[in-house]
Amino acid sequence: FLGSGEFALPFGNYMVKITAPSDHIIGATGTLMNPEKVLTAEQRARLQKAQDSTENTVLIVTEEEAIQNEKERSEEKKTWIFKAENVRDFAFASSRKFIWDAMAVKFGNRTVLAMSYFSKDGNPVWEKYSTKAVAHAIKVYSRFTFEYPYPKAISVLASRGGGMEYPMIAFNGGIPEPDGTYPERLKYSLVGVIIHEFGHNFFPMIVNSDERQWAWMDEGLNTFLEYLAEQEWSREFARRNGPAYSMVEYMKGNKKYMSPIMTAPDIDLNVGSNAYAKTSAGLNILRETIMGRELFDYAFKVYAQRWKFKHPTPADFFRTMEDASGIDLDWFWRGWFFGTDHVDIAVDGVKWYKINTGEPKMAKAIEQERENRLADRYISNIRNKEDIKETAVEKDESLIDFYDKYDPLKVTPQEEEEYKKYLETLTEEEKEILNAGYNYYEVSFSNIGGMVMPLILRFEFKDGSEEVERIPAEIWRRFNDRIQKVFAFKKEVKKITLDPFLETADVDTVNNEWTVQEKPEYFKLRKFERRGEKNLMQKVKEAEKKEEEGKEKK
Ligand SMILES: [Zn+2]
């Protein structure tokens, strides 16, 4: 164990003999080879019972028995023999204080024993939670990766907090007050650390990456699965390292003191934030937003299965997530793992457009509204409504002419006729677009933080309904600082919100909202060049030909 980088070893087989005072109970990596020599008949019977107990724990050594054990101080010795195959290390715990419980997790006919060893200081929480947390983690982790291959998984009470992992055995911290009460957070931190340290069996004990170079490959992947397992443990579980939004405070910090996730753990100033939290949040962003749960879970499982009992490097993880899902994630690895840019995408503006169909009444109203729009708001005009009691024209009727009396919105028969002719020039498709009544919203985005992300947009309509659109991050592929996109709806939009579900770790959500202007702008439908219509050269040639023919006839 060498600081933040912990340790990395290849796989080996162990046969270990431990000679200890005969009142000690020993828990260790591997299968106990001589239970008849070191356990009482009753302990062996209880252990046998635990093999079939999938719902509840079975005490192998009770609290009363442990208290009794502690008093004896035996002079005799016993030798415990453990055999472990395909493990990257061996660890054990030995004490006369140990209470010991166990329960079974079944994989078909195969039984894995979840176990805990703890002193009476750990109760009541350890007896209630430790082994059940291990069993829970075995099931959840196996579902997301591969079936837990070892015969047992042990949680040992070793400290007041924190934990350290070894194959099949992890040392965990967390004890209640001497009076047996405990704060709520102790419950979650204990269950959390037990899940986490057990989880290291998968990363890096089996998917054996080099922690000393890439702490994120085990801490990050494990913290991510820990988060998933915690959510399945209780809906009340403190959501610490996992949610995208939990990274905001760290990621908007001073870049001078920030390293990329890829930094080696003993150099990195923020191992906790990078290797654990940012990696876990990044995987959640991939799962919830970029890849989707189904594809992500499949690719993640392929990675775990492809690299179990092997030594993957970061490229193996990146490549597997891409080739198993068929999604190009290079931009994400570069931004999230190799860089320190944060996410801050802003909605810079929204322009609302409707089509000016050219229908005379509508066209005139639009024209008039446009003319008056600025004047109506102008301060001088507002004041003059009151201040000018009577204009010259109002005073002197002889100044009034045709234009003062004529309703500017009145449509002439010629205008009706022109509109009819215009409609005849349009294709059926164009007519459909013209009359569909769509509202077009041109939304402008800028990438302030540097890290690109998909655009998740919630449109709130004036009728109170909502719609969410998801645009993949590839929208940034040509211009990664500023982009625009047009959205069309039959309903009128009131408000647009970017990242409404807080899934992209956007550090500033104040610039994510936009209230749409009160009145739309109008545009005329572009006249498309229609196929089959003759071009100008053809028309001129045709005219020339006709002229020639005319001459010949003469
Ligand atoms: Zn860890």
XYZ file of C-alpha atoms and ligand atoms in Angstrom:
555
model
C 0.000 0.000 0.000
C 1.751 3.125 -1.239
C -0.493 6.150 -0.751
C -3.094 7.223 -3.295
C -1.820 4.785 -5.913
C -2.433 1.870 -3.532
C -1.050 -1.250 -5.227
C -1.120 -3.371 -8.347
C -0.140 -7.009 -8.673
C -0.553 -9.790 -11.229
C -2.641 -12.867 -10.426
C -1.383 -15.721 -8.309
C -2.450 -18.771 -6.315
C -1.974 -18.785 -2.556
C -1.802 -21.470 0.102
C -1.400 -19.723 3.438
C -1.052 -21.178 6.934
C -1.689 -18.803 9.804
C -0.918 -19.887 13.350
C -2.774 -17.805 15.925
C -3.927 -18.050 19.554
C -6.645 -20.691 19.642
C -9.326 -18.237 20.820
C -8.857 -16.133 17.666
C -11.230 -16.172 14.731
C -9.566 -15.608 11.356
C -11.099 -14.321 8.157
C -8.971 -14.370 5.018
C -8.775 -14.420 1.241
C -9.575 -17.919 -0.021
C -11.286 -21.085 1.127
C -10.694 -22.401 4.638
C -9.154 -25.835 4.048
C -9.294 -27.260 7.592
C -12.550 -26.122 9.221
C -12.717 -29.316 11.306
C -9.403 -28.325 12.952
C -10.172 -24.690 13.757
C -13.953 -24.402 14.099
C -16.221 -26.053 16.643
C -18.874 -28.508 15.482
C -21.495 -25.895 16.239
C -19.696 -23.219 14.228
C -19.426 -25.615 11.288
C -23.125 -26.440 11.543
C -24.000 -22.736 11.563
C -21.734 -22.135 8.573
C -23.519 -24.953 6.778
C -26.850 -23.335 7.612
C -25.613 -20.030 6.172
C -24.976 -21.793 2.847
C -28.736 -21.928 2.322
C -29.733 -18.717 4.040
C -30.316 -16.236 1.233
C -32.641 -13.856 3.086
C -31.113 -13.539 6.545
C -27.693 -13.657 8.110
C -26.656 -16.568 10.315
C -24.373 -15.899 13.275
C -21.368 -18.244 13.291
C -20.005 -16.544 16.413
C -22.567 -14.574 18.434
C -21.892 -11.399 20.395
C -22.181 -13.291 23.698
C -19.739 -15.922 22.467
C -17.316 -13.234 21.305
C -17.457 -11.508 24.694
C -16.789 -14.877 26.300
C -13.902 -15.554 23.868
C -12.268 -12.287 24.732
C -12.011 -13.221 28.420
C -10.175 -16.522 28.039
C -6.777 -15.386 26.707
C -5.842 -18.858 25.529
C -2.210 -19.974 25.634
C -2.818 -22.612 22.959
C -2.460 -22.132 19.226
C -4.306 -23.199 16.091
C -3.220 -23.157 12.467
C -5.718 -21.975 9.864
C -5.104 -22.972 6.242
C -6.498 -20.898 3.382
C -6.281 -21.613 -0.322
C -6.996 -18.948 -2.924
C -6.730 -19.138 -6.688
C -6.405 -16.394 -9.253
C -6.158 -13.499 -6.813
C -3.877 -10.475 -6.994
C -3.110 -10.474 -3.258
C -3.829 -12.161 0.050
C -5.095 -10.513 3.239
C -6.458 -11.697 6.581
C -7.920 -10.474 9.861
C -7.466 -12.172 13.215
C -9.062 -11.371 16.582
C -10.557 -12.978 19.670
C -13.138 -10.176 19.663
C -14.771 -11.203 16.402
C -18.480 -11.663 16.039
C -18.952 -13.518 12.726
C -22.019 -13.758 10.533
C -22.711 -15.013 7.033
C -25.408 -15.429 4.405
C -25.617 -16.954 0.949
C -25.881 -15.460 -2.515
C -26.883 -18.049 -5.102
C -25.863 -18.160 -8.742
C -27.779 -21.205 -9.926
C -26.242 -24.080 -7.976
C -23.224 -22.015 -7.005
C -23.128 -20.422 -3.570
C -21.121 -17.371 -2.605
C -20.889 -16.597 1.099
C -21.160 -12.980 2.184
C -19.584 -12.601 5.621
C -18.633 -10.067 8.252
C -16.203 -10.063 11.159
C -16.598 -7.316 13.748
C -16.150 -6.552 17.419
C -19.056 -5.672 19.723
C -18.213 -1.962 19.213
C -19.765 -2.304 15.767
C -23.186 -3.335 17.035
C -26.015 -2.798 16.514
C -25.215 -1.507 13.009
C -22.739 -4.143 11.896
C -24.952 -7.116 12.680
C -27.852 -5.364 10.985
C -26.153 -4.062 7.836
C -22.665 -5.323 7.029
C -23.263 -8.779 5.571
C -26.506 -7.729 3.907
C -24.652 -4.845 2.243
C -22.046 -7.307 0.943
C -24.750 -9.654 -0.372
C -26.550 -6.739 -2.019
C -23.333 -5.575 -3.683
C -22.492 -9.079 -4.937
C -25.845 -9.203 -6.729
C -25.829 -5.693 -8.186
C -22.194 -5.731 -9.325
C -22.598 -9.186 -10.870
C -25.574 -7.951 -12.857
C -23.595 -5.041 -14.329
C -20.380 -6.992 -14.988
C -20.014 -10.767 -14.587
C -20.932 -13.350 -11.988
C -18.778 -12.830 -8.890
C -16.282 -15.674 -9.308
C -14.843 -16.105 -5.802
C -16.373 -18.356 -3.113
C -16.700 -15.633 -0.478
C -16.732 -11.916 0.201
C -15.820 -10.554 3.619
C -16.361 -7.241 5.379
C -14.164 -6.642 8.446
C -14.646 -3.851 10.971
C -11.259 -2.187 11.065
C -11.573 1.504 11.841
C -13.823 4.452 12.596
C -14.130 5.378 8.925
C -12.841 4.724 5.428
C -11.820 1.360 4.057
C -9.292 -0.702 2.156
C -9.829 -3.511 -0.277
C -8.185 -6.868 -0.965
C -9.415 -9.904 -2.874
C -12.440 -11.472 -1.154
C -11.844 -9.347 1.956
C -12.251 -5.649 2.673
C -11.588 -3.596 5.792
C -14.279 -1.076 6.553
C -14.854 1.697 9.037
C -17.875 2.991 10.879
C -19.035 2.359 14.449
C -21.965 3.696 16.469
C -21.767 5.684 19.704
C -20.951 3.658 22.856
C -24.661 3.828 23.796
C -25.567 2.113 20.530
C -27.150 5.154 18.863
C -25.780 6.591 15.639
C -26.444 9.470 13.257
C -28.280 8.668 10.035
C -25.225 9.492 7.948
C -23.261 6.722 9.701
C -25.703 4.160 8.372
C -25.229 5.354 4.796
C -21.489 5.894 5.049
C -21.061 2.388 6.472
C -23.261 0.676 3.892
C -21.598 2.838 1.213
C -18.051 1.976 2.204
C -18.883 -1.730 2.471
C -20.396 -1.726 -1.025
C -17.417 0.251 -2.312
C -14.656 -1.864 -0.797
C -16.395 -5.086 -1.786
C -16.823 -3.599 -5.255
C -13.067 -3.412 -5.658
C -13.157 -7.173 -6.156
C -14.386 -6.333 -9.660
C -12.203 -3.265 -10.245
C -9.212 -3.752 -9.896
C -8.963 -7.181 -8.233
C -10.421 -9.012 -11.246
C -10.479 -6.418 -14.047
C -6.883 -5.808 -13.105
C -5.900 -2.290 -14.138
C -2.811 -0.578 -12.750
C -4.041 1.648 -9.919
C -0.676 3.296 -9.531
C -0.958 4.786 -13.011
C -4.712 5.212 -13.436
C -6.582 5.378 -10.167
C -9.797 6.198 -12.027
C -9.862 2.800 -13.718
C -10.646 1.109 -10.427
C -11.810 3.907 -8.115
C -13.944 5.608 -10.744
C -15.601 2.537 -12.237
C -16.113 1.159 -8.746
C -17.530 4.421 -7.397
C -19.929 4.468 -10.341
C -21.198 0.944 -9.606
C -21.270 1.781 -5.901
C -23.608 4.658 -6.763
C -25.895 2.335 -8.745
C -25.887 -0.224 -5.924
C -26.638 2.474 -3.334
C -29.618 3.708 -5.323
C -30.927 0.140 -5.327
C -30.295 -0.124 -1.575
C -32.488 2.819 -0.615
C -34.196 5.752 -2.318
C -33.019 7.826 0.641
C -29.346 7.078 0.026
C -27.158 10.191 0.087
C -26.320 10.901 -3.544
C -22.653 11.722 -3.304
C -20.278 10.592 -6.041
C -22.340 9.944 -9.093
C -24.823 12.616 -10.148
C -23.621 14.954 -12.896
C -24.657 17.979 -10.839
C -22.448 16.897 -7.942
C -19.383 17.823 -10.050
C -20.351 21.443 -10.665
C -18.583 23.007 -7.679
C -15.340 21.177 -8.394
C -15.341 21.694 -12.148
C -15.931 25.425 -12.057
C -12.957 25.850 -9.727
C -9.550 27.304 -10.503
C -7.985 25.357 -13.395
C -4.533 26.162 -12.090
C -5.070 23.650 -9.311
C -6.879 21.091 -11.408
C -5.509 18.035 -13.196
C -7.195 15.807 -15.741
C -8.624 12.467 -14.609
C -5.785 10.769 -16.509
C -3.197 12.112 -14.042
C -1.329 9.493 -11.989
C -2.799 9.377 -8.457
C 0.371 10.255 -6.580
C 0.784 13.441 -8.650
C -2.871 14.429 -8.815
C -3.851 17.087 -6.269
C -7.492 16.054 -6.449
C -7.543 12.271 -6.486
C -10.885 12.221 -4.717
C -12.539 14.615 -7.149
C -10.934 13.178 -10.286
C -10.470 9.445 -9.862
C -13.644 8.895 -7.848
C -16.248 11.603 -8.319
C -15.596 13.023 -11.795
C -15.101 9.585 -13.321
C -18.287 8.292 -11.724
C -20.264 11.363 -12.817
C -18.812 11.036 -16.330
C -20.008 7.443 -16.566
C -23.450 8.538 -15.424
C -23.473 11.202 -18.143
C -22.594 8.528 -20.701
C -25.275 6.229 -19.321
C -28.109 8.698 -18.876
C -27.460 11.185 -21.653
C -24.931 10.264 -24.328
C -25.358 6.519 -24.822
C -28.577 5.709 -22.992
C -28.923 3.085 -20.285
C -29.347 0.061 -22.543
C -26.315 0.679 -24.760
C -24.126 1.850 -21.907
C -24.938 -1.133 -19.708
C -24.228 -3.500 -22.572
C -20.885 -1.880 -23.448
C -19.829 -1.634 -19.799
C -20.561 -5.323 -19.349
C -18.580 -6.183 -22.471
C -15.625 -4.247 -21.034
C -15.831 -6.072 -17.683
C -16.167 -9.486 -19.314
C -13.537 -8.879 -21.973
C -10.963 -7.723 -19.417
C -11.625 -9.862 -16.357
C -8.457 -11.562 -15.116
C -6.494 -9.408 -17.563
C -4.694 -6.071 -17.383
C -6.565 -3.346 -19.251
C -5.176 0.138 -19.850
C -7.331 3.256 -20.419
C -7.383 2.743 -24.189
C -8.908 -0.698 -23.645
C -11.758 0.843 -21.702
C -12.296 3.687 -24.173
C -12.110 1.356 -27.174
C -14.433 -1.260 -25.703
C -17.084 1.285 -24.756
C -16.975 2.508 -28.356
C -16.808 -0.743 -30.284
C -19.408 -2.481 -28.117
C -21.849 0.396 -28.498
C -20.981 1.589 -31.987
C -20.806 5.163 -30.700
C -17.836 7.444 -31.323
C -16.991 8.794 -27.883
C -13.554 10.247 -28.644
C -14.786 13.789 -27.976
C -16.046 12.739 -24.559
C -12.867 10.961 -23.486
C -10.827 13.937 -24.641
C -12.945 16.516 -22.855
C -13.860 14.674 -19.680
C -10.826 12.431 -19.050
C -7.902 14.219 -20.721
C -8.963 17.813 -20.061
C -10.119 20.125 -17.302
C -12.661 22.142 -19.279
C -16.015 22.394 -17.597
C -19.449 22.425 -19.159
C -21.186 25.758 -19.525
C -23.484 25.982 -22.499
C -25.634 29.092 -22.754
C -28.830 29.816 -24.619
C -27.842 33.107 -26.248
C -31.147 33.819 -27.848
C -34.353 32.508 -29.336
C -36.014 33.999 -32.400
C -39.611 33.134 -33.094
C -40.714 33.095 -36.722
C -43.911 32.347 -38.566
C -44.503 32.109 -42.287
C -45.980 35.093 -44.052
C -48.194 33.127 -46.436
C -48.702 36.113 -48.706
C -52.462 35.951 -48.162
C -53.289 39.669 -48.665
C -55.088 40.321 -45.397
C -52.374 38.641 -43.365
C -49.574 40.248 -45.361
C -51.045 43.698 -44.818
C -51.527 43.185 -41.102
C -47.934 41.988 -40.760
C -46.722 44.972 -42.739
C -48.665 47.411 -40.604
C -47.613 45.795 -37.357
C -43.981 45.940 -38.451
C -44.250 49.618 -39.324
C -45.843 50.547 -36.023
C -43.881 48.244 -33.770
C -41.081 50.664 -32.927
C -43.111 53.835 -33.185
C -45.708 52.522 -30.729
C -43.061 52.037 -28.102
C -41.243 55.327 -28.652
C -41.388 57.729 -25.694
C -42.096 60.829 -27.755
C -45.107 59.218 -29.428
C -46.470 58.047 -26.108
C -46.216 61.562 -24.648
C -47.634 63.230 -27.754
C -50.850 61.244 -27.448
C -51.600 63.408 -24.416
C -49.612 66.540 -25.114
C -50.839 67.280 -28.650
C -54.477 68.012 -28.060
C -55.372 68.383 -31.712
C -53.370 67.990 -34.910
C -53.813 70.184 -37.959
C -55.635 67.439 -39.851
C -57.937 66.799 -36.919
C -58.710 70.505 -36.743
C -59.123 71.225 -40.454
C -61.325 68.776 -42.367
C -60.269 70.217 -45.707
C -56.864 68.566 -45.271
C -58.354 65.054 -45.340
C -58.009 63.044 -48.586
C -58.504 59.521 -49.955
C -55.631 57.995 -47.960
C -56.870 59.298 -44.636
C -60.194 57.574 -45.183
C -59.056 54.343 -46.842
C -58.693 51.283 -44.559
C -55.123 50.141 -45.156
C -56.077 46.559 -44.291
C -58.744 46.406 -46.980
C -57.888 43.922 -49.696
C -58.447 44.851 -53.330
C -59.791 42.343 -55.900
C -56.486 42.657 -57.790
C -54.584 41.601 -54.673
C -56.897 38.594 -54.242
C -56.273 37.651 -57.858
C -52.483 37.958 -57.490
C -52.544 35.719 -54.433
C -54.529 33.066 -56.299
C -51.999 33.129 -59.118
C -49.156 32.882 -56.599
C -50.711 29.783 -55.035
C -50.936 28.157 -58.463
C -47.157 28.418 -58.834
C -46.587 26.381 -55.664
C -46.248 22.609 -55.460
C -48.527 20.596 -53.188
C -45.663 20.198 -50.730
C -45.020 23.927 -50.616
C -48.700 24.630 -50.117
C -48.732 22.207 -47.217
C -45.795 23.935 -45.515
C -47.374 27.300 -46.218
C -50.613 26.425 -44.483
C -49.329 24.152 -41.717
C -49.191 27.056 -39.292
C -45.837 26.129 -37.788
C -43.945 28.287 -35.345
C -40.215 28.233 -35.978
C -37.769 28.834 -33.152
C -34.183 29.581 -34.042
C -32.180 28.917 -30.880
C -28.576 30.127 -30.531
C -26.145 28.408 -28.198
C -22.633 29.251 -27.125
C -20.106 26.960 -25.529
C -18.582 29.007 -22.721
C -17.003 26.221 -20.663
C -15.171 24.446 -23.473
C -16.513 20.921 -22.983
C -19.249 20.093 -25.484
C -22.356 18.156 -24.496
C -25.622 17.030 -26.029
C -28.344 19.675 -25.971
C -31.330 18.683 -23.885
C -34.094 21.212 -24.386
C -37.414 21.539 -22.668
C -39.999 23.564 -24.562
C -42.830 24.907 -22.433
C -45.833 25.829 -24.548
C -48.372 28.556 -23.982
C -51.081 25.919 -23.461
C -49.170 24.580 -20.442
C -47.848 21.414 -22.104
C -44.162 20.506 -22.485
C -41.890 18.678 -24.871
C -38.250 17.600 -24.502
C -35.863 17.384 -27.450
C -32.466 15.719 -27.257
C -29.772 16.739 -29.732
C -26.556 14.652 -29.746
C -23.232 16.363 -29.032
C -22.285 15.856 -32.688
C -24.152 19.092 -33.365
C -20.907 20.813 -32.259
C -18.670 18.840 -34.634
C -17.916 21.678 -37.058
C -18.249 24.699 -34.813
C -17.589 24.074 -31.168
C -18.046 27.614 -29.883
C -21.348 28.802 -31.313
C -24.238 27.047 -33.038
C -27.852 27.573 -33.998
C -30.694 25.166 -34.517
C -34.268 25.638 -35.661
C -37.164 23.810 -33.998
C -40.679 23.752 -35.457
C -43.875 23.344 -33.447
C -47.545 23.868 -34.182
C -47.966 25.160 -30.647
C -46.488 28.430 -29.455
C -43.506 28.196 -27.130
C -43.373 30.282 -23.991
C -40.048 29.275 -22.511
C -37.008 27.176 -23.415
C -34.753 25.522 -20.832
C -31.432 23.854 -21.599
C -30.472 20.804 -19.520
C -33.677 20.854 -17.447
C -32.802 17.553 -15.732
C -29.279 18.626 -14.670
C -27.644 15.795 -16.567
C -24.632 17.506 -18.183
C -22.817 19.081 -15.183
C -23.440 22.538 -16.647
C -21.833 24.849 -14.078
C -24.043 27.876 -14.773
C -27.731 27.213 -15.243
C -28.705 30.886 -15.080
C -27.844 31.207 -18.786
C -29.806 28.068 -19.673
C -33.245 29.656 -19.838
C -34.956 31.866 -22.376
C -38.411 33.404 -22.418
C -39.618 33.757 -25.995
C -40.456 37.215 -27.385
C -44.116 38.227 -27.326
C -44.636 38.533 -31.065
C -43.145 36.539 -33.934
C -41.100 37.719 -36.872
C -42.347 36.670 -40.305
C -40.569 35.280 -43.308
C -41.748 34.470 -46.800
C -41.534 30.957 -48.135
C -38.537 30.703 -50.414
C -39.473 29.804 -53.953
C -37.689 26.626 -54.783
C -36.468 26.010 -58.292
C -38.821 23.370 -59.513
C -37.653 20.390 -61.506
C -38.939 20.269 -65.058
C -39.103 24.027 -65.346
C -36.934 25.351 -68.178
C -33.942 27.477 -67.248
C -33.192 30.856 -68.766
C -30.718 29.512 -71.368
C -33.306 27.010 -72.540
C -35.945 29.705 -72.756
C -33.704 32.028 -74.807
C -32.684 29.203 -77.117
C -36.304 28.261 -77.587
C -37.181 31.826 -78.463
C -34.298 32.009 -80.958
C -35.413 28.761 -82.566
C -38.940 30.037 -82.989
C -37.599 33.172 -84.617
C -35.479 31.064 -87.024
C -38.480 28.953 -87.951
C -40.496 32.095 -88.578
C -37.806 33.420 -90.947
C -37.641 30.142 -92.899
C -41.387 30.177 -93.451
C -41.135 33.609 -94.983
Zn -11.838 2.593 -3.510
